[in-house]
Structures are given as C-alpha cells and as structure tokens.
Amino acid sequence: MHIDGTTGVVALLGHPVAHSKSPEMMNRAFQTAGLPYIYAAFDVAPEALGDAVRGLRALGVRGWNVTIPHKVAIMEWLDEVDETARAIGAVNTVVNDNGRLVGYNTDGTGYLRSLQEETGLDVTAQRVLIIGAGGAARAVGHALATAGVRHITVANRTTEKAEELAAHLGQWTATDVVGLADINRVLEETTLLVQSTSVGMYPHVDEIPIAPSGLHDRLIVSDLIYRPKWTRLLQEAKKRGARVHSGLGMLLYQAVLAFEHWTGRPAPVETMREVLEASLQGE
C-alpha cells in the first residue's frame, strides 16, 4: 500500500492492545475496499487517555476504536455521544467529524446482527439469561431489550452489579436477577443463554462459568468469547443438543459497523471474516 501525506489514519486505543486482531483485519479491509487508510493500535494507560484524545484530534485522525479499559472513560473527552452509546453507557467507536468527536457503540448492534444472521433467531420469542453484568453484558442486553425481547434474567458473581444491570434494562423490557447457585433452575425456562464474562477465554480454555448439567436441547447458547472460537461452554452445550453461537461474529460485525461509520462505505465483510478466522486457527 502506498502511504503519503494524504493517507488517512484510524486507530485503536486500549491497555493492553498487543493481542488485538483488529489491525490486521482493518488494514486488509481498507486495502480490499481501495481506501487510503491505515489502522494502528496504541497502548494508552488510563492516566494518559485525555492526552491521547487531544493528540488524535490535533493530528486529524479520522477515528478510532476504544477497548478495555477506556470504553466509559472516553466519553468525557468527546463532543457528542449518540443515543445508543449513551443508553449503554459506553463508547467503542469514535468518529472525528471535521474536528468534532462523536462517540458510538457498535458492540450491541454487531452482536444482534451476528446472532440473527447465524441462527435465524426471532429474538422477540426468546426468554434470555445473561451471565455477567459488565460492559459487554450492558451492550448486548440493551440490543436484545430494544429489539423486542420480553424478559431478561441477569446472573452475576456480584449481586449488586446484576441488580444494577437488570434495573437499567428494565427501561425496555421485564427483568429479574438470579444467583449463580440458582442458574440451573432458571435455565429450564431459558431459550437464549448469553455468556458475557471472561471465563473460558484463552489461555484458561478449560474453565466454564456454570455447571453444564443444566444445559438442554431447547437452548441457544451464545458465548461472547472469540478466543477460542469454541469455548468449553459451547462444546458442552453442543454435546447436550443445544445450538451454539460464538463471539467471533460479534467481533466481526462491531468492526464492520465501525468501518462504515468512518468511511461511509460498505465494509468488505467476507474479507474481514477470513482474516479473523485465519488469525484464530488452532486456538
């Protein structure tokens, strides 16, 4: 790729970022689309976030992704936050619109697009159980609730956080909270299980967030982890006849939507998918 003074810059801000698959995926996407952009990852410590944003604004960087631990803190440094990101309470994509920084959240929408494309699920007919109450659970819960899910149960190690998320999602749908010890009882009535914690993520691939005995063949089990693509939870669910959905699609489509925010052009979805799949081979 030819790089000169007219080449646009897009970035990733996080801490750490060395493990990220985004630079390879995004740079290939820009090349495939014939767009003069480069994508770079910057490891930014929390105390340096404000300086980093001021620098990116001054340099005219077109936009950037935001990952852990900056998705909430970034909001105070932006000029505007769109309605969905404000409702979720976190930003994962920033667009520099002629010097005005606008924040979006593509996580929930990306998840929903992946879920519906891969499973054909009618979300309005589902009874949902979300394990976890962090930022990912908040984004996915908001997407499901606003798409018409009629009931969401939240289970989390810390009951207070579960109650906070359930109260937040209660603006759009019926919610309740269950203790981790009582999950199997709730699973009996659940049709969509969403696992949003880091339990089972590489390198701790043998870990599982719940006892597999409660999994059943009326479930769709969706794990937001993408490394490995098929977590132990998904493997155990498949053994018991459940349909499974990995986190790779959410990773893909949140990036697709970010690409489209920055460029105003359709993203080369299949190219991006191929890069992700290749980068995770053997994991």
Short mmCIF file of C-alpha atoms in Angstrom, two decimals:
data_model
loop_
_atom_site.label_atom_id
_atom_site.label_comp_id
_atom_site.label_asym_id
_atom_site.label_seq_id
_atom_site.Cartn_x
_atom_site.Cartn_y
_atom_site.Cartn_z
CA MET A 1 0.00 0.00 0.00
CA HIS A 2 1.26 3.46 -0.92
CA ILE A 3 1.40 5.77 2.12
CA ASP A 4 1.85 9.52 1.82
CA GLY A 5 0.62 12.79 3.32
CA THR A 6 -2.93 12.17 2.10
CA THR A 7 -3.27 8.77 3.80
CA GLY A 8 -5.95 8.73 6.48
CA VAL A 9 -5.26 7.28 9.92
CA VAL A 10 -7.59 5.20 12.09
CA ALA A 11 -6.59 3.75 15.43
CA LEU A 12 -7.33 1.50 18.39
CA LEU A 13 -6.95 2.80 21.96
CA GLY A 14 -6.68 0.27 24.77
CA HIS A 15 -4.46 -1.06 27.54
CA PRO A 16 -3.11 -3.55 26.60
CA VAL A 17 -3.56 -3.89 22.82
CA ALA A 18 -0.72 -6.17 21.69
CA HIS A 19 -3.10 -9.15 21.45
CA SER A 20 -5.62 -7.36 19.22
CA LYS A 21 -6.61 -8.84 15.86
CA SER A 22 -8.07 -5.52 14.71
CA PRO A 23 -5.03 -4.01 12.93
CA GLU A 24 -4.61 -6.96 10.57
CA MET A 25 -8.35 -7.16 9.90
CA MET A 26 -8.90 -3.43 9.38
CA ASN A 27 -5.83 -2.84 7.21
CA ARG A 28 -6.85 -5.71 4.95
CA ALA A 29 -10.37 -4.27 4.79
CA PHE A 30 -9.11 -0.85 3.73
CA GLN A 31 -6.88 -2.41 1.07
CA THR A 32 -9.71 -4.58 -0.27
CA ALA A 33 -12.04 -1.58 -0.43
CA GLY A 34 -9.36 0.52 -2.15
CA LEU A 35 -9.46 3.17 0.56
CA PRO A 36 -6.35 5.20 1.55
CA TYR A 37 -6.38 4.48 5.29
CA ILE A 38 -4.05 2.78 7.74
CA TYR A 39 -5.04 1.35 11.13
CA ALA A 40 -2.69 1.31 14.12
CA ALA A 41 -3.06 0.13 17.73
CA PHE A 42 -1.93 2.37 20.60
CA ASP A 43 -1.40 1.15 24.16
CA VAL A 44 -2.69 4.05 26.25
CA ALA A 45 -2.58 3.93 30.04
CA PRO A 46 -5.73 5.24 31.76
CA GLU A 47 -4.00 8.36 33.11
CA ALA A 48 -2.86 9.28 29.57
CA LEU A 49 -6.26 8.93 27.86
CA GLY A 50 -7.04 12.65 27.78
CA ASP A 51 -3.64 13.47 26.28
CA ALA A 52 -4.11 10.75 23.68
CA VAL A 53 -7.52 12.07 22.61
CA ARG A 54 -6.23 15.63 22.37
CA GLY A 55 -3.34 14.41 20.25
CA LEU A 56 -5.54 12.38 17.90
CA ARG A 57 -7.87 15.34 17.47
CA ALA A 58 -4.95 17.69 16.73
CA LEU A 59 -3.47 15.25 14.21
CA GLY A 60 -6.78 14.92 12.37
CA VAL A 61 -7.04 11.17 12.90
CA ARG A 62 -10.29 10.07 11.23
CA GLY A 63 -11.50 7.94 14.10
CA TRP A 64 -10.65 5.14 16.48
CA ASN A 65 -11.91 2.08 18.25
CA VAL A 66 -11.93 2.03 22.03
CA THR A 67 -11.39 -1.11 24.07
CA ILE A 68 -10.77 -2.08 27.70
CA PRO A 69 -10.33 -0.13 29.96
CA HIS A 70 -11.39 3.08 28.18
CA LYS A 71 -14.96 2.49 26.94
CA VAL A 72 -16.57 4.51 29.74
CA ALA A 73 -13.79 7.00 30.48
CA ILE A 74 -13.55 8.08 26.82
CA MET A 75 -16.99 9.67 26.99
CA GLU A 76 -15.85 12.72 28.95
CA TRP A 77 -13.36 13.59 26.20
CA LEU A 78 -15.90 13.60 23.35
CA ASP A 79 -18.06 16.40 21.97
CA GLU A 80 -21.09 14.19 21.41
CA VAL A 81 -22.25 10.67 22.25
CA ASP A 82 -25.03 9.11 20.19
CA GLU A 83 -28.24 7.90 21.80
CA THR A 84 -27.42 4.18 21.76
CA ALA A 85 -23.96 4.62 23.25
CA ARG A 86 -25.36 6.91 25.93
CA ALA A 87 -28.05 4.35 26.80
CA ILE A 88 -25.43 1.60 27.04
CA GLY A 89 -23.09 3.87 28.97
CA ALA A 90 -20.01 3.08 26.91
CA VAL A 91 -18.35 4.01 23.60
CA ASN A 92 -16.32 1.67 21.40
CA THR A 93 -16.08 3.76 18.22
CA VAL A 94 -15.19 7.44 17.76
CA VAL A 95 -15.59 9.45 14.56
CA ASN A 96 -13.69 12.70 14.03
CA ASP A 97 -16.21 14.78 12.08
CA ASN A 98 -14.15 17.78 11.00
CA GLY A 99 -12.74 18.21 14.47
CA ARG A 100 -15.90 17.25 16.35
CA LEU A 101 -15.52 13.92 18.16
CA VAL A 102 -18.65 11.75 18.14
CA GLY A 103 -18.91 8.51 20.10
CA TYR A 104 -20.86 5.39 19.10
CA ASN A 105 -21.27 1.86 20.42
CA THR A 106 -21.35 -0.86 17.78
CA ASP A 107 -21.00 -3.81 20.18
CA GLY A 108 -24.69 -4.48 20.79
CA THR A 109 -25.76 -3.91 17.19
CA GLY A 110 -22.87 -6.06 15.97
CA TYR A 111 -23.87 -8.84 18.34
CA LEU A 112 -27.51 -8.77 17.25
CA ARG A 113 -26.59 -8.82 13.57
CA SER A 114 -24.30 -11.80 14.14
CA LEU A 115 -26.85 -13.69 16.24
CA GLN A 116 -29.66 -13.25 13.74
CA GLU A 117 -27.50 -14.00 10.71
CA GLU A 118 -26.01 -17.18 12.17
CA THR A 119 -29.09 -18.59 13.93
CA GLY A 120 -32.12 -17.00 12.22
CA LEU A 121 -33.47 -16.38 15.71
CA ASP A 122 -36.63 -14.38 16.34
CA VAL A 123 -35.44 -12.51 19.42
CA THR A 124 -38.95 -11.41 20.35
CA ALA A 125 -39.83 -15.03 21.15
CA GLN A 126 -36.86 -15.63 23.48
CA ARG A 127 -36.52 -15.79 27.23
CA VAL A 128 -32.96 -14.63 27.89
CA LEU A 129 -30.45 -15.33 30.63
CA ILE A 130 -27.30 -13.19 30.64
CA ILE A 131 -24.31 -14.33 32.69
CA GLY A 132 -22.22 -11.32 33.67
CA ALA A 133 -23.01 -7.66 34.24
CA GLY A 134 -20.08 -5.76 32.75
CA GLY A 135 -19.81 -3.58 29.66
CA ALA A 136 -20.37 -6.39 27.16
CA ALA A 137 -23.48 -7.56 29.02
CA ARG A 138 -24.75 -4.00 29.08
CA ALA A 139 -24.32 -3.57 25.30
CA VAL A 140 -25.81 -6.95 24.40
CA GLY A 141 -28.63 -6.60 26.91
CA HIS A 142 -29.57 -3.21 25.50
CA ALA A 143 -29.56 -4.57 21.93
CA LEU A 144 -31.78 -7.51 22.86
CA ALA A 145 -34.15 -5.47 25.02
CA THR A 146 -34.68 -2.78 22.40
CA ALA A 147 -35.11 -5.43 19.69
CA GLY A 148 -38.16 -6.77 21.50
CA VAL A 149 -37.01 -9.50 23.92
CA ARG A 150 -39.77 -9.75 26.51
CA HIS A 151 -37.79 -10.95 29.51
CA ILE A 152 -34.11 -10.89 30.56
CA THR A 153 -32.67 -12.51 33.67
CA VAL A 154 -29.22 -11.38 34.84
CA ALA A 155 -26.84 -13.61 36.81
CA ASN A 156 -23.54 -12.32 38.12
CA ARG A 157 -20.98 -13.15 40.78
CA THR A 158 -21.71 -9.78 42.41
CA THR A 159 -25.45 -9.48 43.06
CA GLU A 160 -25.31 -5.69 43.29
CA LYS A 161 -23.96 -5.39 39.75
CA ALA A 162 -26.61 -7.82 38.47
CA GLU A 163 -29.34 -5.75 40.09
CA GLU A 164 -27.91 -2.56 38.60
CA LEU A 165 -27.91 -4.03 35.08
CA ALA A 166 -31.40 -5.51 35.49
CA ALA A 167 -32.74 -2.12 36.64
CA HIS A 168 -31.11 -0.43 33.65
CA LEU A 169 -32.51 -2.92 31.13
CA GLY A 170 -35.87 -2.65 32.85
CA GLN A 171 -36.40 0.59 30.94
CA TRP A 172 -37.12 -1.51 27.85
CA THR A 173 -38.20 -4.98 28.99
CA ALA A 174 -39.11 -7.11 32.00
CA THR A 175 -36.06 -8.19 34.03
CA ASP A 176 -35.07 -10.08 37.14
CA VAL A 177 -31.93 -11.29 38.89
CA VAL A 178 -30.84 -14.79 39.88
CA GLY A 179 -27.91 -16.00 41.95
CA LEU A 180 -25.26 -18.12 40.26
CA ALA A 181 -26.24 -21.03 42.51
CA ASP A 182 -29.79 -20.97 41.10
CA ILE A 183 -28.90 -20.79 37.41
CA ASN A 184 -29.92 -24.35 36.62
CA ARG A 185 -33.45 -23.68 37.83
CA VAL A 186 -33.74 -20.64 35.55
CA LEU A 187 -32.12 -22.45 32.62
CA GLU A 188 -35.06 -24.81 32.45
CA GLU A 189 -37.19 -21.89 31.18
CA THR A 190 -34.44 -20.14 29.20
CA THR A 191 -34.24 -20.28 25.41
CA LEU A 192 -31.22 -17.97 24.86
CA LEU A 193 -28.22 -18.09 27.19
CA VAL A 194 -25.67 -15.28 26.72
CA GLN A 195 -22.27 -15.73 28.40
CA SER A 196 -20.56 -12.34 28.67
CA THR A 197 -17.76 -12.95 31.19
CA SER A 198 -14.12 -13.79 30.50
CA VAL A 199 -14.45 -17.31 31.97
CA GLY A 200 -13.15 -19.79 29.40
CA MET A 201 -11.09 -17.25 27.47
CA TYR A 202 -7.62 -18.22 26.23
CA PRO A 203 -5.40 -19.39 27.90
CA HIS A 204 -7.90 -20.66 30.51
CA VAL A 205 -9.77 -22.75 27.98
CA ASP A 206 -10.83 -25.48 30.41
CA GLU A 207 -12.85 -23.11 32.58
CA ILE A 208 -16.65 -22.93 32.35
CA PRO A 209 -18.90 -20.32 34.02
CA ILE A 210 -21.71 -22.70 35.00
CA ALA A 211 -22.19 -26.41 35.64
CA PRO A 212 -23.01 -27.99 32.26
CA SER A 213 -25.69 -30.24 33.76
CA GLY A 214 -28.36 -27.55 33.31
CA LEU A 215 -27.80 -27.15 29.57
CA HIS A 216 -30.52 -28.63 27.36
CA ASP A 217 -31.55 -29.07 23.74
CA ARG A 218 -34.09 -26.22 23.76
CA LEU A 219 -31.31 -23.67 24.26
CA ILE A 220 -29.30 -21.44 22.01
CA VAL A 221 -26.03 -20.83 23.88
CA SER A 222 -24.16 -17.70 22.86
CA ASP A 223 -20.66 -17.07 24.24
CA LEU A 224 -19.16 -13.62 23.59
CA ILE A 225 -15.63 -15.03 23.85
CA TYR A 226 -13.96 -15.47 20.46
CA ARG A 227 -10.60 -16.85 21.59
CA PRO A 228 -11.08 -19.78 21.45
CA LYS A 229 -13.94 -19.72 18.99
CA TRP A 230 -15.50 -22.81 20.55
CA THR A 231 -15.24 -22.43 24.32
CA ARG A 232 -15.78 -25.29 26.73
CA LEU A 233 -19.27 -23.90 27.43
CA LEU A 234 -20.17 -24.14 23.75
CA GLN A 235 -18.70 -27.62 23.44
CA GLU A 236 -20.68 -28.85 26.46
CA ALA A 237 -23.84 -27.21 25.14
CA LYS A 238 -23.44 -28.85 21.74
CA LYS A 239 -23.00 -32.26 23.38
CA ARG A 240 -26.41 -31.77 25.01
CA GLY A 241 -28.14 -30.85 21.77
CA ALA A 242 -28.16 -27.07 22.17
CA ARG A 243 -27.47 -24.74 19.26
CA VAL A 244 -24.32 -22.67 19.73
CA HIS A 245 -23.14 -19.20 18.70
CA SER A 246 -19.57 -17.98 19.19
CA GLY A 247 -18.26 -14.47 19.83
CA LEU A 248 -16.41 -14.25 16.53
CA GLY A 249 -19.43 -12.78 14.75
CA MET A 250 -19.84 -10.00 17.31
CA LEU A 251 -16.14 -9.12 16.93
CA LEU A 252 -16.58 -9.07 13.17
CA TYR A 253 -19.74 -7.00 12.97
CA GLN A 254 -18.82 -4.40 15.57
CA ALA A 255 -15.75 -3.79 13.37
CA VAL A 256 -17.85 -3.76 10.18
CA LEU A 257 -20.10 -1.06 11.65
CA ALA A 258 -17.09 0.99 12.81
CA PHE A 259 -15.58 0.77 9.31
CA GLU A 260 -18.83 2.08 7.85
CA HIS A 261 -19.01 4.95 10.37
CA TRP A 262 -15.52 6.09 9.37
CA THR A 263 -15.74 5.66 5.61
CA GLY A 264 -19.41 5.93 4.65
CA ARG A 265 -18.79 2.85 2.50
CA PRO A 266 -19.94 -0.79 2.83
CA ALA A 267 -17.32 -2.90 4.58
CA PRO A 268 -15.79 -5.95 2.83
CA VAL A 269 -17.38 -8.33 5.33
CA GLU A 270 -16.13 -11.61 3.91
CA THR A 271 -12.53 -10.38 3.71
CA MET A 272 -12.71 -9.28 7.34
CA ARG A 273 -14.20 -12.62 8.35
CA GLU A 274 -11.46 -14.54 6.53
CA VAL A 275 -8.73 -12.55 8.28
CA LEU A 276 -10.27 -13.21 11.70
CA GLU A 277 -10.79 -16.89 11.03
CA ALA A 278 -7.19 -17.29 9.80
CA SER A 279 -5.76 -15.41 12.78
CA LEU A 280 -7.53 -17.73 15.22
CA GLN A 281 -6.69 -21.02 13.52
CA GLY A 282 -5.65 -23.62 16.06
CA GLU A 283 -6.99 -21.66 19.07
#
